Coordinates of C-alpha atoms (C1' of nucleotides) in Angstrom, one line a residue:
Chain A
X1 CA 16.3 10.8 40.7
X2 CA 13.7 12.7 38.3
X3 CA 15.6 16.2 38.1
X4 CA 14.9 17.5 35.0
X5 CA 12.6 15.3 33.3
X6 CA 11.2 15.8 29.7
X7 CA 8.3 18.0 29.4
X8 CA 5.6 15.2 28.6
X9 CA 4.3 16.5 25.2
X10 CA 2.2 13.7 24.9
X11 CA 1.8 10.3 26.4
X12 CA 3.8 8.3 23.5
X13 CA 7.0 8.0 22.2
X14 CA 8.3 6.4 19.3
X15 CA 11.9 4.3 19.7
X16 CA 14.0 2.7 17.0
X17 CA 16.6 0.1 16.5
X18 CA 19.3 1.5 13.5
X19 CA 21.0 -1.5 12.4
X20 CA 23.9 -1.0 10.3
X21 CA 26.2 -3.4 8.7
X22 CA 30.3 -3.2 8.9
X23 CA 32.9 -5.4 8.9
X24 CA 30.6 -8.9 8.8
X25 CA 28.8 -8.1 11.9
X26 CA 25.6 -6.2 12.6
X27 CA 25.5 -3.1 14.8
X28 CA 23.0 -0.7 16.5
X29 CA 23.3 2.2 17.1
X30 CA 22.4 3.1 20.8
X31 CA 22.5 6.7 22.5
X32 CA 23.8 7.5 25.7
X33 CA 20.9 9.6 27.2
X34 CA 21.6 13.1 28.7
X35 CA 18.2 13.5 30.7
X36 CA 16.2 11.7 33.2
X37 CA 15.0 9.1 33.4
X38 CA 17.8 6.9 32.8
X39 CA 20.9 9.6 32.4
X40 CA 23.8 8.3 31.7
X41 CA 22.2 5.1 30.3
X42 CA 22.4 3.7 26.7
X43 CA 19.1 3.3 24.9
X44 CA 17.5 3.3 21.2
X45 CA 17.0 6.9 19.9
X46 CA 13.4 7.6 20.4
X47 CA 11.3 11.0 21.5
X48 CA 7.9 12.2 22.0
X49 CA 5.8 12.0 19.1
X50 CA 4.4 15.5 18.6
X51 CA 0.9 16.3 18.0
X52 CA 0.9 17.2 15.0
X53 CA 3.6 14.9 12.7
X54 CA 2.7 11.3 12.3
X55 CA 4.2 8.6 13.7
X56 CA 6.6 8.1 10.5
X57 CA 7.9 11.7 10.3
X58 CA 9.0 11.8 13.9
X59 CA 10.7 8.4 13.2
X60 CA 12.4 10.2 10.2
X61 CA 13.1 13.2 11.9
X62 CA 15.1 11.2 15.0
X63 CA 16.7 9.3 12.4
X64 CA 18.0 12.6 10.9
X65 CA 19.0 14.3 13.8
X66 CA 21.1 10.9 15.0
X67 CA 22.8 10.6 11.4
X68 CA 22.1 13.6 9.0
X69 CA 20.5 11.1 6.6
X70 CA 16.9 11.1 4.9
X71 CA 15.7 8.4 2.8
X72 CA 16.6 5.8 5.4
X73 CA 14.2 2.3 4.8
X74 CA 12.5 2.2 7.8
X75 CA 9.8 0.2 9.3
X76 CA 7.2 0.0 11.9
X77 CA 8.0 -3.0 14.6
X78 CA 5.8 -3.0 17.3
X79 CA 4.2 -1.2 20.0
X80 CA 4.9 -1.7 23.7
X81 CA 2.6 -0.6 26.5
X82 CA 3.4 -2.2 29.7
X83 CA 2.4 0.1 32.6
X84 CA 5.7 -0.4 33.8
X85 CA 8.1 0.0 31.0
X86 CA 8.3 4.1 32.3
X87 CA 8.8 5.2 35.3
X88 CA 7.1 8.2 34.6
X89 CA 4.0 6.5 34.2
X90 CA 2.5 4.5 31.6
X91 CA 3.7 5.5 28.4
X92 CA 3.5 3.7 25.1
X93 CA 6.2 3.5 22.6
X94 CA 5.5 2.7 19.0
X95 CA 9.2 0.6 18.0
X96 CA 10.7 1.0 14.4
X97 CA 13.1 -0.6 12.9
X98 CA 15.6 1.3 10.4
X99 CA 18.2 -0.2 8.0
X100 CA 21.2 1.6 7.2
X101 CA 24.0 1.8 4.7
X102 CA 26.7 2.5 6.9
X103 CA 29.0 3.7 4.2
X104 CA 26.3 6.4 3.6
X105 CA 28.0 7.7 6.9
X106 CA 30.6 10.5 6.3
X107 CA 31.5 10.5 9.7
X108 CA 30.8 8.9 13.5
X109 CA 26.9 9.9 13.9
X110 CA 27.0 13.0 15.8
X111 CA 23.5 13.6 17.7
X112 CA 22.0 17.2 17.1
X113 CA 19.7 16.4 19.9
X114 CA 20.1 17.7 23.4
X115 CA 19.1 14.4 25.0
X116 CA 22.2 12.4 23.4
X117 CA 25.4 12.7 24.8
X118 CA 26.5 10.7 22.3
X119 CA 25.9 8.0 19.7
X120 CA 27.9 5.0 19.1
X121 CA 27.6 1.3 17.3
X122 CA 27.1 -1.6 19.4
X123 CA 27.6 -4.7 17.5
X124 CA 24.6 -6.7 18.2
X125 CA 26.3 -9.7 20.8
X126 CA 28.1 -7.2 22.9
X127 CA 25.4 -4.8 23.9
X128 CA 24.9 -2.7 27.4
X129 CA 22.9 -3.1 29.9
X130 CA 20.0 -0.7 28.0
X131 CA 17.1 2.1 30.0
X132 CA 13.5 0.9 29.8
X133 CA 12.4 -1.9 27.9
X134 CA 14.7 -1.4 24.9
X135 CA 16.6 -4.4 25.0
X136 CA 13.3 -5.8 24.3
X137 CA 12.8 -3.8 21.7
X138 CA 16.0 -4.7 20.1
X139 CA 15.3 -8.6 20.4
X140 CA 11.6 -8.2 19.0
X141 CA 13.7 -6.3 15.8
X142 CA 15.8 -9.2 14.9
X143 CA 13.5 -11.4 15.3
X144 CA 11.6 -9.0 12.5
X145 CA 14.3 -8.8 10.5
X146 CA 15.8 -13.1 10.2
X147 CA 12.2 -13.3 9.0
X148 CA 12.0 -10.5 6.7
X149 CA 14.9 -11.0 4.7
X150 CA 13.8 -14.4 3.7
X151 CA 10.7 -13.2 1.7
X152 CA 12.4 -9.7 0.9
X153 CA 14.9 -8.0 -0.5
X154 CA 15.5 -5.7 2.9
X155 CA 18.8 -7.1 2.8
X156 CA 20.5 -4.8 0.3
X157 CA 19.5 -1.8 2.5
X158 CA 22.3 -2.8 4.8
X159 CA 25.0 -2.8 2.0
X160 CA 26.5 -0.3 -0.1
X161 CA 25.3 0.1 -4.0
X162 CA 28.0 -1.9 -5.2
X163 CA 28.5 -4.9 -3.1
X164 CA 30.6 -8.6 -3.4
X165 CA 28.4 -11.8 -3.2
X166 CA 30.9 -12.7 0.1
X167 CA 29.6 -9.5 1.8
X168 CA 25.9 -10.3 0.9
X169 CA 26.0 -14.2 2.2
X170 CA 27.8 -13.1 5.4
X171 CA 24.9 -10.4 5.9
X172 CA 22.5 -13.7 6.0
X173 CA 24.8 -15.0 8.2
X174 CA 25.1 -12.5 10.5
X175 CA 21.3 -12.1 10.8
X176 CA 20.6 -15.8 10.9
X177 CA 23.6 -16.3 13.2
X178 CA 24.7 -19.7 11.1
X179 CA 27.0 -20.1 8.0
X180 CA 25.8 -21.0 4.6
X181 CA 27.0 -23.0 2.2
X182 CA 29.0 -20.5 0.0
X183 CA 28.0 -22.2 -3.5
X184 CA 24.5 -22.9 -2.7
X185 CA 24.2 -19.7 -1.4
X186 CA 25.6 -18.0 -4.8
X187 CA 23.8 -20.4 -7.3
X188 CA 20.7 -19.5 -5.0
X189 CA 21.1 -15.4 -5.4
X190 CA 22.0 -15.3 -8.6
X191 CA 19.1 -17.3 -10.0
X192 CA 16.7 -14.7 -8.7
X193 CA 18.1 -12.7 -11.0
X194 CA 17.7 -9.6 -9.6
X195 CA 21.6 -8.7 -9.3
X196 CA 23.4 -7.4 -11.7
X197 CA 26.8 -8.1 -12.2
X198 CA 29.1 -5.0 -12.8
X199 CA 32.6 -4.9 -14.8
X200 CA 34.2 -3.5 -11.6
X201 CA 36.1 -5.3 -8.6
X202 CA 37.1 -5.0 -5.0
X203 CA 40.0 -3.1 -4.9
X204 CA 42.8 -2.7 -2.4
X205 CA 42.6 -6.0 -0.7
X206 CA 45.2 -8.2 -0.4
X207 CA 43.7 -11.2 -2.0
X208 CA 42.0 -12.0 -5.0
X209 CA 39.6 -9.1 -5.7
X210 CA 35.6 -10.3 -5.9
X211 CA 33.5 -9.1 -8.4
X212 CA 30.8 -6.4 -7.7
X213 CA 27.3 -6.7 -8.1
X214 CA 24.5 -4.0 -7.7
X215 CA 20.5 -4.7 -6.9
X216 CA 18.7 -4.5 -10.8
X217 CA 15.5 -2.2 -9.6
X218 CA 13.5 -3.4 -12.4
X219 CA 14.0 -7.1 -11.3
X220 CA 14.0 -6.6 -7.6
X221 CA 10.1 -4.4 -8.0
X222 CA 9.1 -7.6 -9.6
X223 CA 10.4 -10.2 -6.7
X224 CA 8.9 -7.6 -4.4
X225 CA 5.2 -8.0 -5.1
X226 CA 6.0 -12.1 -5.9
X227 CA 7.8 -12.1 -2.6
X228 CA 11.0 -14.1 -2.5
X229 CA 11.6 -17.3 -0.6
X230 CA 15.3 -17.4 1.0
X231 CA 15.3 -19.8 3.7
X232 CA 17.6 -22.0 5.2
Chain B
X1 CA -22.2 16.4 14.2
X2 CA -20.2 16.0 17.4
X3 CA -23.3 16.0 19.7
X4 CA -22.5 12.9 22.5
X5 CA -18.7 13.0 22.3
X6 CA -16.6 10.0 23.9
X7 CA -14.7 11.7 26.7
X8 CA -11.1 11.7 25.5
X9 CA -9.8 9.3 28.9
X10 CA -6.8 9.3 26.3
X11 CA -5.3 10.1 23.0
X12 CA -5.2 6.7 22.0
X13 CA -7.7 3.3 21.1
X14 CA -7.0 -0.1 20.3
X15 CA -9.3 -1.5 17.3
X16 CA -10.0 -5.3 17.0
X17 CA -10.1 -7.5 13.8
X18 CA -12.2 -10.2 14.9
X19 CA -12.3 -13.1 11.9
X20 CA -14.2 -16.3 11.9
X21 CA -14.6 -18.9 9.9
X22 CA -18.1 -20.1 8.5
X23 CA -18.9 -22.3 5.9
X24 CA -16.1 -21.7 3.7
X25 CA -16.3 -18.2 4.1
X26 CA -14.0 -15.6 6.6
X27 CA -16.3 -13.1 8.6
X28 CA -15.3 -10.2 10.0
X29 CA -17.2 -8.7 13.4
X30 CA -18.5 -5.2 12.9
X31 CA -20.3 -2.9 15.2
X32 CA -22.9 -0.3 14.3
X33 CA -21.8 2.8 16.2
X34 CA -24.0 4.2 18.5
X35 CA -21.9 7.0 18.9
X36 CA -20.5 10.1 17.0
X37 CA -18.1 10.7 15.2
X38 CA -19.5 8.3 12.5
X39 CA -22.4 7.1 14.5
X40 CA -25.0 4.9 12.6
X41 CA -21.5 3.1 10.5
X42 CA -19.9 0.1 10.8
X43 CA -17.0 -0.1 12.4
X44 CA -14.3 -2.2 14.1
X45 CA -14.9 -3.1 17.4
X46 CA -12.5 -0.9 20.0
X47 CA -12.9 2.0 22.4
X48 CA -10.2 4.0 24.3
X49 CA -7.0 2.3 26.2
X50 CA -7.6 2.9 29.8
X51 CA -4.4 4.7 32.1
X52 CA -4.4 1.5 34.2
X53 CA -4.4 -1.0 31.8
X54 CA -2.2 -2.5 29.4
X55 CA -3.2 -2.4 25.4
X56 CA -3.0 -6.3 25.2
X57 CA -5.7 -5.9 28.6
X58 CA -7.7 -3.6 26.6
X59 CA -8.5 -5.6 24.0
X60 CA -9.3 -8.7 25.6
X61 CA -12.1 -6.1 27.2
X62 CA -13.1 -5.6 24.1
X63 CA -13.6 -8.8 22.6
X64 CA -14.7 -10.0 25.8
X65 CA -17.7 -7.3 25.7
X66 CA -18.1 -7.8 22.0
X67 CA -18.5 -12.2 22.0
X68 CA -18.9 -13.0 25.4
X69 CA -15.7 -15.2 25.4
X70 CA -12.1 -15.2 27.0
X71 CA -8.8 -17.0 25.9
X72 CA -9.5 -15.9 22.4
X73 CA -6.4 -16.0 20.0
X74 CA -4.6 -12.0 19.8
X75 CA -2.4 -10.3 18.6
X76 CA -1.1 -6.9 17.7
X77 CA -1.2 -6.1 14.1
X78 CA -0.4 -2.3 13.7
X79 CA -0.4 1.2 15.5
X80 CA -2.1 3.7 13.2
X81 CA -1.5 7.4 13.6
X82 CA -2.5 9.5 10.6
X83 CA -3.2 13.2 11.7
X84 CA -6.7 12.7 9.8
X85 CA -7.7 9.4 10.9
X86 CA -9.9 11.1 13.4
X87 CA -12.0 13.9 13.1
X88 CA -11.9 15.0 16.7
X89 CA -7.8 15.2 16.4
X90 CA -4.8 13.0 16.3
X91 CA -5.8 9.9 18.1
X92 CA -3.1 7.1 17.6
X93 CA -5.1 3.3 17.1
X94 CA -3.2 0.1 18.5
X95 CA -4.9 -2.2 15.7
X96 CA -5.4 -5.8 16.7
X97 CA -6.8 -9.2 15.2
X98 CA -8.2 -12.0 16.9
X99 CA -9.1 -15.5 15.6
X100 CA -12.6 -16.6 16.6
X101 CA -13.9 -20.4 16.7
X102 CA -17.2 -19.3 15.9
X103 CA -19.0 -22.6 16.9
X104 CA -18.0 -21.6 20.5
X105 CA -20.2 -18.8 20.3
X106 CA -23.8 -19.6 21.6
X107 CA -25.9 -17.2 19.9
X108 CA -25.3 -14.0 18.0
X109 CA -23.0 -11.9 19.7
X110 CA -24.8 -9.0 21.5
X111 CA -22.4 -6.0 22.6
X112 CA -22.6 -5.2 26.3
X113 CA -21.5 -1.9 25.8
X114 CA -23.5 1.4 24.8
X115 CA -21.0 2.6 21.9
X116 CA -22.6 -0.2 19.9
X117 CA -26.1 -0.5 18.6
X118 CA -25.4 -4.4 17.5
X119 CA -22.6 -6.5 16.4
X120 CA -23.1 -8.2 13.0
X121 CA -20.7 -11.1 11.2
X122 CA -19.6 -9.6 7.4
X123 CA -18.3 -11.6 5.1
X124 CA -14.9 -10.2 4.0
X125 CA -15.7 -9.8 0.5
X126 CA -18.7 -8.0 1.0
X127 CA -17.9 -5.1 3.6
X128 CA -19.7 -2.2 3.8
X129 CA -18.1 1.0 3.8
X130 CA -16.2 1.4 7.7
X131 CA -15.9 4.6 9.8
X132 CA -12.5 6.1 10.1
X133 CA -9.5 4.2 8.4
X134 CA -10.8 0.8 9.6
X135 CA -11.0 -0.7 5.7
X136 CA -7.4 0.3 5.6
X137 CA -6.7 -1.7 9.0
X138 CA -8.7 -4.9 8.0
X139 CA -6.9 -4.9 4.5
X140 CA -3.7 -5.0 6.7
X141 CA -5.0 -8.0 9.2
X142 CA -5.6 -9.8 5.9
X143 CA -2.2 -9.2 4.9
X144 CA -1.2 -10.5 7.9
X145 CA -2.9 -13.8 8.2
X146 CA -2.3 -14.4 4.6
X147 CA 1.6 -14.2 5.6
X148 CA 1.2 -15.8 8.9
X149 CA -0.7 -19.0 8.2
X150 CA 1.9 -20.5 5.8
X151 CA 4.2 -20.5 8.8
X152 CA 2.6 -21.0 11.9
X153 CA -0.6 -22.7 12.7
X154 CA -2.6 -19.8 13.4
X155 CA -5.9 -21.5 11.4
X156 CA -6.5 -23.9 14.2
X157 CA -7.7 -21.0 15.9
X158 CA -10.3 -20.4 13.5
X159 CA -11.5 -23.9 13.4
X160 CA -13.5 -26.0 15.7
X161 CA -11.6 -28.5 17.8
X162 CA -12.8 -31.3 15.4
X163 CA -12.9 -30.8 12.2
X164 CA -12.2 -32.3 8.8
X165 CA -9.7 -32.0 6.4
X166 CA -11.6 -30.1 3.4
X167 CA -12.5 -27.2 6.5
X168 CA -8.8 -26.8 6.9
X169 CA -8.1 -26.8 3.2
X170 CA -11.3 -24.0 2.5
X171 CA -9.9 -22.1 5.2
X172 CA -6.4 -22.0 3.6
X173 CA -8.2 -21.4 0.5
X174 CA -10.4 -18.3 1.5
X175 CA -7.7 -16.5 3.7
X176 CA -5.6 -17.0 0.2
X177 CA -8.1 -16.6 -2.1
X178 CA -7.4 -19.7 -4.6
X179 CA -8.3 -22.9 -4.7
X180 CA -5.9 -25.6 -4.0
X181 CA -5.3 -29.4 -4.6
X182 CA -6.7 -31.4 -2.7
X183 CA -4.4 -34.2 -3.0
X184 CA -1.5 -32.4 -2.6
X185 CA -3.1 -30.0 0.5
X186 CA -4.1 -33.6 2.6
X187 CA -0.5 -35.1 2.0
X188 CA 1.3 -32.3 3.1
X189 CA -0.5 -31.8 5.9
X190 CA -0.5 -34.9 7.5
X191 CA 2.9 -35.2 6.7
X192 CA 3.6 -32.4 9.7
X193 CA 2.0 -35.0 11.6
X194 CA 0.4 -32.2 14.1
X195 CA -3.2 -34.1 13.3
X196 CA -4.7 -36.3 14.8
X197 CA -7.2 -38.7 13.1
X198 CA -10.3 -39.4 15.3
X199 CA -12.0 -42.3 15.6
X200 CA -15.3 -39.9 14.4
X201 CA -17.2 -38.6 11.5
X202 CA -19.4 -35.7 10.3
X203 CA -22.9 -36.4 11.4
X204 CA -26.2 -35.1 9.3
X205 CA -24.9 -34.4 6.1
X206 CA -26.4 -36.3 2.7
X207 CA -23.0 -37.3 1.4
X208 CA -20.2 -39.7 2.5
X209 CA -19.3 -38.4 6.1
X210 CA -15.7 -37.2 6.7
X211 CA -13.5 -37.8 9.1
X212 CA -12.7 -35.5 12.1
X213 CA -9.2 -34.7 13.0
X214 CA -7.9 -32.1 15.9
X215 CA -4.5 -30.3 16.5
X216 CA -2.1 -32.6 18.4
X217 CA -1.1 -30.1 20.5
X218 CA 2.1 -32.1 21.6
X219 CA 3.7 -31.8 18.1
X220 CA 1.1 -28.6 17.6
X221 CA 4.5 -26.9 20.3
X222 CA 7.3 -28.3 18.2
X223 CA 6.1 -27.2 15.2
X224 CA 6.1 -23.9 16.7
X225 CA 9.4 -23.4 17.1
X226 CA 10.7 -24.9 14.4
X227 CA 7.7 -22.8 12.0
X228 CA 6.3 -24.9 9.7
X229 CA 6.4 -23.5 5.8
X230 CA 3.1 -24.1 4.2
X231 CA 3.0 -21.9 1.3
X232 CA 1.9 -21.6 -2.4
Chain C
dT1 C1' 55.9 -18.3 -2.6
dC2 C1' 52.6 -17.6 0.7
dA3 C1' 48.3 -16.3 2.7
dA4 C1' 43.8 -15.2 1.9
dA5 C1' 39.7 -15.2 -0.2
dA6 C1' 37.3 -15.9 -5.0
dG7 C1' 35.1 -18.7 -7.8
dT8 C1' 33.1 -23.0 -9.6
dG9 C1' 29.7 -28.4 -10.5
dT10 C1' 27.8 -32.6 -9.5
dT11 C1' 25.1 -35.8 -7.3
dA12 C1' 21.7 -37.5 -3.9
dC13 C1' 17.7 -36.4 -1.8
dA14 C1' 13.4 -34.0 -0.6
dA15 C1' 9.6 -31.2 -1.9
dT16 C1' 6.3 -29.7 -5.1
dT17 C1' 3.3 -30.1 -8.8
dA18 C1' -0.1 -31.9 -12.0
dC19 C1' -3.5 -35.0 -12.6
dA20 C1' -8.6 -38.6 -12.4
dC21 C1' -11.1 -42.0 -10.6
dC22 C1' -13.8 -44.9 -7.3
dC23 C1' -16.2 -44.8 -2.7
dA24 C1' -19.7 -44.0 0.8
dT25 C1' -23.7 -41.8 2.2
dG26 C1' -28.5 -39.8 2.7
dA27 C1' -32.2 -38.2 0.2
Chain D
dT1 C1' -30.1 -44.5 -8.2
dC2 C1' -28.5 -40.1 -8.0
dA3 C1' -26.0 -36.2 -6.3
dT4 C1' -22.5 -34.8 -3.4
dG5 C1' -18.4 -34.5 -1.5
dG6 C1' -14.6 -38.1 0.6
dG7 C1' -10.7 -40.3 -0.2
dT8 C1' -6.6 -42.0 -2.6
dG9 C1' -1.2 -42.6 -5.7
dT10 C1' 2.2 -41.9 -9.1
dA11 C1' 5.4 -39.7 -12.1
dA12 C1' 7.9 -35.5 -13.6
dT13 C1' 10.0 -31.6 -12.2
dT14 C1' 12.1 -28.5 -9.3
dG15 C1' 14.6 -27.1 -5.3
dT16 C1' 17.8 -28.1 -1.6
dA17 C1' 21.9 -30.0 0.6
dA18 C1' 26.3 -31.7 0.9
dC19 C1' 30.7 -31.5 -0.5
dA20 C1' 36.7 -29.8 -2.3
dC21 C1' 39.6 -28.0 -5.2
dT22 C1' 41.8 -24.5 -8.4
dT23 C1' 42.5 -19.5 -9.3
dT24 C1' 43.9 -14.9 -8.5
dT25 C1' 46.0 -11.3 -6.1
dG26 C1' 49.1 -8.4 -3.1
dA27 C1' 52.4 -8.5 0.2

DNA sequence: TCAAAAGTGTTACAATTACACCCATGA
DNA sequence: TCATGGGTGTAATTGTAACACTTTTGA
């Protein structure tokens, strides 16, 4: 079974869950692993943490070499320790949680690592079967996230700059897993007033083209430290 | 300096935030060190995360060597891993906080351990300065239990099993650090309708006595999953 | 002209805030 | 009898929830 196994650097990890947004549906993106344990298997991106980066720059650095982006909003999740979750022993993983801008991407992710065969979106209800604990993982991040984006802007991460207010509310939704009310939900927003509304539209739909709005930074630094209530 | 070392059994610790909750006032447990690096400071409470156990088994080693009690409220708060948090190397810290009745505790807690000269109860808002990052990681257990108490009911754990109303509302007052009405606090609370009102009273004090209340722990579970929101 | 999604207001109800006095007790 | 904290209600405001139709657009 353990051909080839990774040189054990050090004794933890870090993994993280990449959620993207596309198409009103979240996604995460999962690799399919190239080494043992668990070849063949899909599983978060993660490494060993080397001895001399910090936790956060190996977290950036896998995030690079899975999507050739930097900047990415990222956060720390949780750290798992069960003396079973590796077969190779016990070996603790410190989970992150990133949040992407899909249309950021210029193409499919393509992994520059060795231990990715590949990379690929999973939307979040039809996932694999995953290696280790990561499924976990994955489940401990939502739950991160449904509660996070009621107190915090986090949610305009996932969209592009210039996004319509549909696209926003069915972000909540998708996260929350429930429809809102689409004119409570508006009249909600918009009295925060930290969106500005732009002179530009949707274009090249087939339908009446919604307005675009973009995140006022001024507005939205404010609402950070105050914290923002959007529940329900 | 480094005379006495700990044997590095492994790269990484786990670091307690123990708070209790006396006379309108939160604590925090700190240990003199009684060994270098930083020996003679005040610290956190932790020690090295043994190969066979699990972090979440570690610390209730800890605490259970540091108070003398078992059961105790837990959880993890944040993994720290600055290369300079350390001065003998990168050594990653599982940070924890634990909520402490303190009228459980018989006496003054006496640390059965020999990396601790003694183990003294300091108020929050008078620390003295901490060895390593530790100020850092108590300022981000605050941050936590600030959050966490206006959703779940987290400050039972910091309370005797009877107690009265204006405990619960100094509580809520000192984690947030402002005073609140007392009118409003009382009705809104009951209204959850997770109390229930004893058929007691304080004893021994010179003023009208209050009456005692304790966690329903019936409706305590549904309120659990639903969260409660008790904020502002 | 049709299909599809954009955009828009009102009313009922619930929650939150602000606010001040009398009561019971032990010293 | 005094000092101390216990205990109580109401009204104004704000926030939330439920609910349906017209408009715009491209195909």
């Amino acid at each position: 079974m353990q051909a080839n196994l990774p040189h054990l650097q050090s004794t933890f990890t870090t993994d993280c869950v990449i959620f993207g947004f596309h198409e009103g549906a979240l996604k995460v993106l999962l690799i399919e692993r190239n080494e043992y344990p668990f070849k063949g298997w899909w599983a978060l991106p993660g490494f060993f943490v080397d001895h001399s980066e910090t936790i956060d720059d190996a977290v950036k650095r896998i995030l690079y070499e899975h999507t050739g982006l930097r900047g990415i909003f990222m956060e720390q999740l949780y750290t798992f320790g069960d003396l079973k979750r590796h077969p190779q022993g016990r070996i603790i993983t410190v989970a992150y949680y990133a949040l992407l801008r899909l249309d950021d991407l210029k193409s499919q992710p393509e992994p520059v690592t060795d231990y990715a065969r590949q990379a690929v979106w999973h939307p979040l209800d039809d996932l694999p079967e995953l290696a280790f604990d990561h499924r976990h993982i994955i489940d401990k991040a939502i739950q991160k996230i449904r509660r996070k984006i009621s107190y915090s802007p986090i949610a305009f991460e996932l969209l592009p700059e210039k996004f319509t207010l549909t696209q926003l509310q069915q972000l909540y939704e998708a996260i929350w897993g429930r429809k809102l009310d689409k004119r409570n939900f508006r009249k909600k927003m918009l009295n925060y007033n930290i969106l500005k509304e732009l002179p530009e539209f949707q274009r090249g739909v087939s339908y009446r083209a919604a307005r675009l709005y973009k995140l006022d930074k001024r507005k939205y630094a404010k609402v950070f430290q105050n914290e923002l209530t959007f529940s329900r």
